[in-house]
Coordinates of C-alpha atoms and ligand atoms in Angstrom, one line a residue:
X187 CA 122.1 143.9 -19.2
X188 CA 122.8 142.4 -16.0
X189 CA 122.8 143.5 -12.5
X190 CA 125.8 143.2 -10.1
X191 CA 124.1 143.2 -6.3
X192 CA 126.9 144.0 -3.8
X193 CA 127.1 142.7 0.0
X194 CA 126.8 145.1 3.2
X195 CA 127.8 148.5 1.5
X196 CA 128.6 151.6 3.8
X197 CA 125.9 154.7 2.9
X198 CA 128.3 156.8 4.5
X199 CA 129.1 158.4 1.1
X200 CA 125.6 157.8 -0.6
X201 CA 123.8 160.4 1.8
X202 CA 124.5 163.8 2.5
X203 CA 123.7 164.1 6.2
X204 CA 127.3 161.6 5.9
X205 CA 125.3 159.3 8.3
X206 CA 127.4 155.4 9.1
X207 CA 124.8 152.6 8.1
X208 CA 125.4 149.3 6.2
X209 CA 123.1 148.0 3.3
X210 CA 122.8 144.5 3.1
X211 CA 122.2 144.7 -0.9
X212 CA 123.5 147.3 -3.1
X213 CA 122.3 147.5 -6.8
X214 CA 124.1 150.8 -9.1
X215 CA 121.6 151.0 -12.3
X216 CA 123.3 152.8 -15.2
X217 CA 120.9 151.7 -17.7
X218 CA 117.4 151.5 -17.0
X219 CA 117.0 148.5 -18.6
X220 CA 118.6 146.9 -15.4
X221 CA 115.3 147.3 -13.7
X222 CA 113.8 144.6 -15.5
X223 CA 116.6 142.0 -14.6
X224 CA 116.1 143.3 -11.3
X225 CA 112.1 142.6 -11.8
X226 CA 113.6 138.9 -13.0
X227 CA 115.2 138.2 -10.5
X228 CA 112.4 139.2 -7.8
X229 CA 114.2 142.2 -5.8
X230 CA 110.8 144.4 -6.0
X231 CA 109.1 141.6 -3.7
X232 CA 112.0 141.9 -1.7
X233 CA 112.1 145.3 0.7
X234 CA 114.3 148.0 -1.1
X235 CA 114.8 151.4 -1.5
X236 CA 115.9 153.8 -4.7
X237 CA 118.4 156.1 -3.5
X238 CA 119.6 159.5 -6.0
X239 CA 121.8 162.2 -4.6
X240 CA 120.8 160.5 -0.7
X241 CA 120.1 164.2 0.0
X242 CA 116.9 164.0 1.1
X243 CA 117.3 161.1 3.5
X244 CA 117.9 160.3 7.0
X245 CA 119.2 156.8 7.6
X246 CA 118.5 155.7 11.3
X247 CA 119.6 152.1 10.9
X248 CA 121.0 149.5 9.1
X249 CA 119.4 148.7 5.7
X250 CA 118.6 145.4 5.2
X251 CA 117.0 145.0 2.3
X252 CA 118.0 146.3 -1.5
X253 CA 119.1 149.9 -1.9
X254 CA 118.5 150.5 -5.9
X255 CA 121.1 153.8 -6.8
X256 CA 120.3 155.3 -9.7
X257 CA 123.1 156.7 -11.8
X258 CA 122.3 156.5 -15.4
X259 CA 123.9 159.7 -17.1
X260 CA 122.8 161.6 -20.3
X261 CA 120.5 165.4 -21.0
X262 CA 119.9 165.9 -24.6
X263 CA 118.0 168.9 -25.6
X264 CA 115.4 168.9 -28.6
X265 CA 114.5 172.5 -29.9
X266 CA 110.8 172.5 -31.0
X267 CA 109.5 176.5 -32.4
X268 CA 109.9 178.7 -28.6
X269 CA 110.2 175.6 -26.9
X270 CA 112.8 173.6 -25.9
X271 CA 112.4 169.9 -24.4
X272 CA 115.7 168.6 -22.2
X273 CA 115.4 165.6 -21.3
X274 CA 118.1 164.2 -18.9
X275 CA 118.6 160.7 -17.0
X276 CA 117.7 160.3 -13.7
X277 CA 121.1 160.0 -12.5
X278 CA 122.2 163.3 -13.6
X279 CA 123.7 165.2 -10.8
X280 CA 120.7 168.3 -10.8
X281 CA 123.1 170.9 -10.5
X282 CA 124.8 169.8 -13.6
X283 CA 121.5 169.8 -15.8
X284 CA 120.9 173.6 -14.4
X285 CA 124.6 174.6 -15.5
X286 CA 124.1 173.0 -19.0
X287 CA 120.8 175.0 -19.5
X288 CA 122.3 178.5 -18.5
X289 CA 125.1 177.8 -21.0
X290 CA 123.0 177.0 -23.6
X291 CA 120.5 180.3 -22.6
X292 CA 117.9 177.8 -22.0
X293 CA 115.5 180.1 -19.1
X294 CA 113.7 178.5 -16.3
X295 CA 116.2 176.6 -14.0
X296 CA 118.2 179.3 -13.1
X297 CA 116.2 179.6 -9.6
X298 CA 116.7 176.3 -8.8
X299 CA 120.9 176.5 -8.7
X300 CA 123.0 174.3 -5.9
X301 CA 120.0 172.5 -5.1
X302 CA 121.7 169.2 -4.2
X303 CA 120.3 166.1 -5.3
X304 CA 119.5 163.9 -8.4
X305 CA 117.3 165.0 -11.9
X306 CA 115.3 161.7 -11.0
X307 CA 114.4 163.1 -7.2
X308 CA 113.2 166.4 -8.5
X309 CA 109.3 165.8 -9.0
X310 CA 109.4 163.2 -5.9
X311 CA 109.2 166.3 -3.8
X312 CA 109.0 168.6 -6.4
X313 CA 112.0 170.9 -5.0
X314 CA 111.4 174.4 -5.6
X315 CA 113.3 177.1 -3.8
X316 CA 113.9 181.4 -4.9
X317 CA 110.6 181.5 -6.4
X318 CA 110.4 179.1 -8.6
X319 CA 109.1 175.1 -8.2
X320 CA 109.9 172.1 -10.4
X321 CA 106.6 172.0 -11.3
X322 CA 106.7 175.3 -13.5
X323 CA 109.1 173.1 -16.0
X324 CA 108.3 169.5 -15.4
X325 CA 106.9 168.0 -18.7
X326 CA 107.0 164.4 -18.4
X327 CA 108.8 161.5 -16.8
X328 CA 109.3 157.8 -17.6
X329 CA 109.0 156.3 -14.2
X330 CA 109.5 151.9 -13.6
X331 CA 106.9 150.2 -12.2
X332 CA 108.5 147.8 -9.8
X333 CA 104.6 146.1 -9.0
X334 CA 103.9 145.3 -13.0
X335 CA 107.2 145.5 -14.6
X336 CA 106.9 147.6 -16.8
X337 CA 108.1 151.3 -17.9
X338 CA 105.5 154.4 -18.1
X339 CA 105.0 157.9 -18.9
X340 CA 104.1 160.6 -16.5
X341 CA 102.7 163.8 -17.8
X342 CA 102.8 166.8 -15.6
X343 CA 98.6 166.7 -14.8
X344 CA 99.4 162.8 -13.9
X345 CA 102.1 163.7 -11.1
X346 CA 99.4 165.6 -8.6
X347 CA 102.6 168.4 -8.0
X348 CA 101.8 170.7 -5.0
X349 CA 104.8 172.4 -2.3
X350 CA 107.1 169.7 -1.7
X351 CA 104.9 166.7 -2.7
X352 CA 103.7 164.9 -5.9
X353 CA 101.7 161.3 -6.1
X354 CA 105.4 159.3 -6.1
X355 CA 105.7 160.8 -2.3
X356 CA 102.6 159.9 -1.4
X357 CA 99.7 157.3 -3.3
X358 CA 102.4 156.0 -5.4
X359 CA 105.3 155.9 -2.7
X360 CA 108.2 153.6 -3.0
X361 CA 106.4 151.7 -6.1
X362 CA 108.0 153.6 -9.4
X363 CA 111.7 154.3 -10.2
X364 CA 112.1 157.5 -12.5
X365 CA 114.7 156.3 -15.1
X366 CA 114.3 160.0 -17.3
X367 CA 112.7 163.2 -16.8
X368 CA 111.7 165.8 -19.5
X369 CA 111.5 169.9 -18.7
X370 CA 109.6 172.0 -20.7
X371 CA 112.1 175.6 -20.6
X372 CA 111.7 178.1 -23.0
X373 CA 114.5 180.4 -25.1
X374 CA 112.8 183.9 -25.2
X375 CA 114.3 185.4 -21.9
X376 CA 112.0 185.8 -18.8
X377 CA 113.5 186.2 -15.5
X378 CA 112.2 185.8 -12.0
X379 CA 113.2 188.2 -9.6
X380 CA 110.3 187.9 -7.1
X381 CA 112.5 186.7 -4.4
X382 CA 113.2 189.5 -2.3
X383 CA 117.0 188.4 -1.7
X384 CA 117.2 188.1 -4.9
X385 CA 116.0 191.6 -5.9
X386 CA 118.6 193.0 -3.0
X387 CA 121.6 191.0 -4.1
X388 CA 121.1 192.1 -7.6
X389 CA 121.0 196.0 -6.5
X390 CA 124.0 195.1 -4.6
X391 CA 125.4 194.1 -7.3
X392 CA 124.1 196.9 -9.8
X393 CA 122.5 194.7 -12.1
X394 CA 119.9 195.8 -13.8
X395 CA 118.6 193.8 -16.8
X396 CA 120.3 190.6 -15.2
X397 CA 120.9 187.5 -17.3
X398 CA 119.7 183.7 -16.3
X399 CA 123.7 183.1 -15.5
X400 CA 123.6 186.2 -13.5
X401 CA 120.4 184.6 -11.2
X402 CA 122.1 181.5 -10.5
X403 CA 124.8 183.5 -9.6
X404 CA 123.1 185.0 -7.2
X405 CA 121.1 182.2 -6.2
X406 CA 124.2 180.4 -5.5
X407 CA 125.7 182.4 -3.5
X408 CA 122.6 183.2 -1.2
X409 CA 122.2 179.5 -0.8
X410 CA 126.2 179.4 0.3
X411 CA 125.9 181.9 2.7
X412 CA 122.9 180.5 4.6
X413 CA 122.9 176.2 3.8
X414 CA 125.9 174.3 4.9
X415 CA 127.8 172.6 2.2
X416 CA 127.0 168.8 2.4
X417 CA 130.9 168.3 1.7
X418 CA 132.1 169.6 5.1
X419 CA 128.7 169.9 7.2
X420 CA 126.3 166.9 6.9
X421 CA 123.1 168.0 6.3
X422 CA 119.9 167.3 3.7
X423 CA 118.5 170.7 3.1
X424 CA 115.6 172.1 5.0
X425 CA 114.6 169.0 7.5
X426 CA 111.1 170.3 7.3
X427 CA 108.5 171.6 5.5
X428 CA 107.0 174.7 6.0
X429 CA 103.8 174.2 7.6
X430 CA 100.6 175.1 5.6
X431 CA 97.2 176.2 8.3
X432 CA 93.7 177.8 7.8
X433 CA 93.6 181.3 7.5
X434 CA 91.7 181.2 11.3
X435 CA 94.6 179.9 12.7
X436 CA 97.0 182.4 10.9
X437 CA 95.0 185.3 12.4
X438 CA 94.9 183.7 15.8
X439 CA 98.6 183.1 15.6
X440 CA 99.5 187.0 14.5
X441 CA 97.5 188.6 16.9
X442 CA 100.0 186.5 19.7
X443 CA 103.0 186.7 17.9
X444 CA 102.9 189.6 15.0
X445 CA 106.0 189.1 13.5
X446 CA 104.9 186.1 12.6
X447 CA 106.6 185.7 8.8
X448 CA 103.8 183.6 6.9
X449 CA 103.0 183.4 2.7
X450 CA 99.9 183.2 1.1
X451 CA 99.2 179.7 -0.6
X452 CA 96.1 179.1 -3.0
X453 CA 92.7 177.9 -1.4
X454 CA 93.0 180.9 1.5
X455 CA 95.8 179.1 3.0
X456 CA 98.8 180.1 4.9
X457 CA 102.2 178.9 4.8
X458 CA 104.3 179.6 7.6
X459 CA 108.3 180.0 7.7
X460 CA 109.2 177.1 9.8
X461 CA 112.7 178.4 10.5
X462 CA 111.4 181.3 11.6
X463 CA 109.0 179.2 14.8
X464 CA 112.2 177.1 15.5
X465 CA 114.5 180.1 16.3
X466 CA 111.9 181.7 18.1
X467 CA 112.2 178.3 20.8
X468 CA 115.6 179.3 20.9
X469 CA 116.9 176.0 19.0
X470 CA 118.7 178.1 16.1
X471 CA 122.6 177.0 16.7
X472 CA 121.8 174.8 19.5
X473 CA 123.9 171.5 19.4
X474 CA 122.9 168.2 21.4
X475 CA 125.7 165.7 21.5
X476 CA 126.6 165.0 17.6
X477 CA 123.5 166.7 16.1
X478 CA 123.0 170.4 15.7
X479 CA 120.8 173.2 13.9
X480 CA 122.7 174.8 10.9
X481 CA 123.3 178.6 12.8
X482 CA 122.1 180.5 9.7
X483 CA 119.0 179.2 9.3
X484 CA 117.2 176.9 11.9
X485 CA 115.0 174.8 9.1
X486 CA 118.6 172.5 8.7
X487 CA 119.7 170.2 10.8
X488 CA 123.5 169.0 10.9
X489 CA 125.8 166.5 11.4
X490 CA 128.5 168.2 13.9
X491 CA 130.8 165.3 13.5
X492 CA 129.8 161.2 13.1
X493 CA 126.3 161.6 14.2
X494 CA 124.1 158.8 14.6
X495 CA 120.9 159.5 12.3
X496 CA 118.7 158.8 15.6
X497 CA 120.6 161.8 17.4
X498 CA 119.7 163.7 14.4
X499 CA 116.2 162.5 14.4
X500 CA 115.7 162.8 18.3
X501 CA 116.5 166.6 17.9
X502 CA 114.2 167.0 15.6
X503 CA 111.5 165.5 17.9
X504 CA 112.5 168.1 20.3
X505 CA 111.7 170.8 17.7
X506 CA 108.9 169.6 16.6
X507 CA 107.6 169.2 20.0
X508 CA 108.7 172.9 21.3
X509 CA 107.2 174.3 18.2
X510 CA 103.8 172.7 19.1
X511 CA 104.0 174.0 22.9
X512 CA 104.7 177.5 21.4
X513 CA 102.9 177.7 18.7
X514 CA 100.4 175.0 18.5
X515 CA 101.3 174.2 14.7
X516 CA 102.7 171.0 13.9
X517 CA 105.9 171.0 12.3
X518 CA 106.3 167.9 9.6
X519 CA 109.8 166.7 8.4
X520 CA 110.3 167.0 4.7
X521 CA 113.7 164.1 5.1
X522 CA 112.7 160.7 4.8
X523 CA 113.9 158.5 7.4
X524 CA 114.5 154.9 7.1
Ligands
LIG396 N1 113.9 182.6 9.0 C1 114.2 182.9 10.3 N2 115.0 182.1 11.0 C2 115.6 181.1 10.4 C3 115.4 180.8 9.1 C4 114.5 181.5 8.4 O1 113.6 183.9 10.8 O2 116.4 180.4 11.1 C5 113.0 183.5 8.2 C6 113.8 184.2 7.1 O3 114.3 185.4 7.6 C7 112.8 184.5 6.0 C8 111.8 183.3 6.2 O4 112.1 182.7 7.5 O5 112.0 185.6 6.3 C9 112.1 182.2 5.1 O6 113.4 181.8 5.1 P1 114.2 181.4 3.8 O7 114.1 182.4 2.7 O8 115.5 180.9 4.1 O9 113.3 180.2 3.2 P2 112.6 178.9 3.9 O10 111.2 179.1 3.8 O11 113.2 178.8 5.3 C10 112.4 177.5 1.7 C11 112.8 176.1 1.3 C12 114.3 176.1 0.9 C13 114.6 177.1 -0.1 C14 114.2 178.5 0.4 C15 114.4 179.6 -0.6 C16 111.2 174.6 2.3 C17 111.0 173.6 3.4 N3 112.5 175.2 2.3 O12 113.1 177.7 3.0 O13 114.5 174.8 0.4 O14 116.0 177.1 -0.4 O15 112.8 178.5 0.8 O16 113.4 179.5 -1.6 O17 110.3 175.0 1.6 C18 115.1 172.5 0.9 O18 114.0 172.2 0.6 O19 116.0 171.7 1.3 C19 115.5 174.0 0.9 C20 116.7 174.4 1.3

């Protein structure tokens, strides 16, 4: 199967902050199998770039070398004694996959509802959000290898998963394409309710045995009422991670500032709640000239209205400076800019 490569492509709709940039070369795979004409024809020498939902992306130029979409489409399910193995394509929107599991009763997505994106980003960063991470389901992946041509099989041990990173963001970055992934989900019913807002909203509600649709319910609608809807407000989730220090350093910071709001992580370290440190520089709402922070929570950054992605990434400079004057932690964006 043969690849069609189209000429200076607008990203405009192809990432989720809605940010104007041109791609020289534009490649859609629907069948993986186009990778290895793409391997033919020498495009993985060339500089390119594999792009899913573009929400996780900040595009500060023009592209000039091969963007590589992935939009192959398919989840089949395969029931083996309490287990059940989905597999889905890469190019499955991941909202979709999570709606097909709850109507099937298959447990284990329901946390991760509305997250925007692709099923072939979710172990790049291995998204997580309401208590859960993909890592918890993630069974294997079959991933191209654009240096040696071939196709190959991740298992969960191989992919080095820990909060928001896994070895295709970092020793294997930008070298394999993941054409399928596999979750490992279960039928008997166990529930996740460890999020606090999620425990509130479902009092709210009076729900008290609550079902897997029921959490992504609930999910979804705390997501709506503090992240901006990529449709109207360009944006790509939480623009940074939530720094992780030494347990020194946490007690230094909360004797200066005890409201400090902070998680324990494995390996007596802290995670702090970066949106937390940006409102308290005051930056929560603030707008400078096309690029703003979302006004319900200050970890997003927007796009107020045909932003250029270096206004967008600018601001976040700022932040990431104030934060370090305030706080003396380091603030690290979780977007990947180009
Ligand atoms: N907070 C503030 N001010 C703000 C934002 C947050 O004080 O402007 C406080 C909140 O009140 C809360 C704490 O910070 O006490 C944490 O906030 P939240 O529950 O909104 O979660 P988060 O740590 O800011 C992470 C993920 C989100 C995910 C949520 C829920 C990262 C970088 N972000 O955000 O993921 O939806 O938890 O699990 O880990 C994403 O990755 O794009 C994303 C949206």
């Amino acid at each position: 199967m043969g690849i069609n490569i189209q000429s200076d492509v607008s990203l405009k709709k192809y990432n989720t902050f809605g940010i104007e940039e041109i791609a020289t070369n534009f490649i859609e795979i629907t069948d993986p199998i186009q990778l290895l004409s793409a391997y033919e024809t020498g495009i993985f020498k060339e500089e390119f770039l594999t792009l899913g939902g573009g929400s996780n992306i900040l595009f500060t130029k023009p592209y000039s070398g091969y963007i590589i979409k992935i939009n192959n489409k398919g989840i089949q399910a395969k029931i083996v004694q309490q287990d059940i193995f989905i597999t889905a394509c890469a190019g499955e929107i991941w909202n979709d996959l999570v709606c097909y599991c709850i109507n099937n009763n298959y447990n284990g997505l329901e946390n991760m509802a509305l997250i925007p994106g692709t099923v072939g980003a979710s172990p790049v960063q291995n998204i997580g959000a309401y208590g859960t991470e993909l890592m918890n389901i993630f069974y294997s992946c079959i991933a191209f290898d654009t240096v040696a041509g071939i196709f190959k099989v991740f298992y969960n041990e191989d992919c080095q998963f820990s909060y928001r990173d896994s070895i295709f963001k970092s020793e294997y970055k930008g070298r394999y394409i993941i054409t399928e992934v596999t979750y490992k989900l279960s039928s008997s019913p166990s529930i996740n309710t460890s999020y606090g807002a999620i425990s509130t909203e479902l009092e709210k509600r009076q729900i008290s045995n609550p079902t897997i649709r029921d959490i992504a319910e609930v999910v979804s609608y705390i997501r709506v009422e503090k992240l901006p809807d990529p449709s109207t407000v360009g944006n790509a989730g939480s623009f940074f991670k939530n720094p992780v220090i030494s347990i020194d350093k946490y007690k230094e910071l909360k004797e200066l500032f005890p409201d400090l709001i902070s998680y324990t992580m494995p390996e007596n370290k802290i995670k702090l709640a970066a949106g937390w440190l940006i409102e308290q520089c005051g930056w929560k709402g603030k707008v400078i000239g096309q690029a703003g922070v979302w006004k319900n929570q200050a970890l997003v950054l927007i796009n107020i209205h045909a932003a250029k992605g270096t206004e967008i990434f600018e601001l976040s400079s700022k932040i990431i400076n104030d934060v370090y004057q305030k706080f003396n932690v380091k603030l690290e964006r979780e977007v990947n800019i180009f």
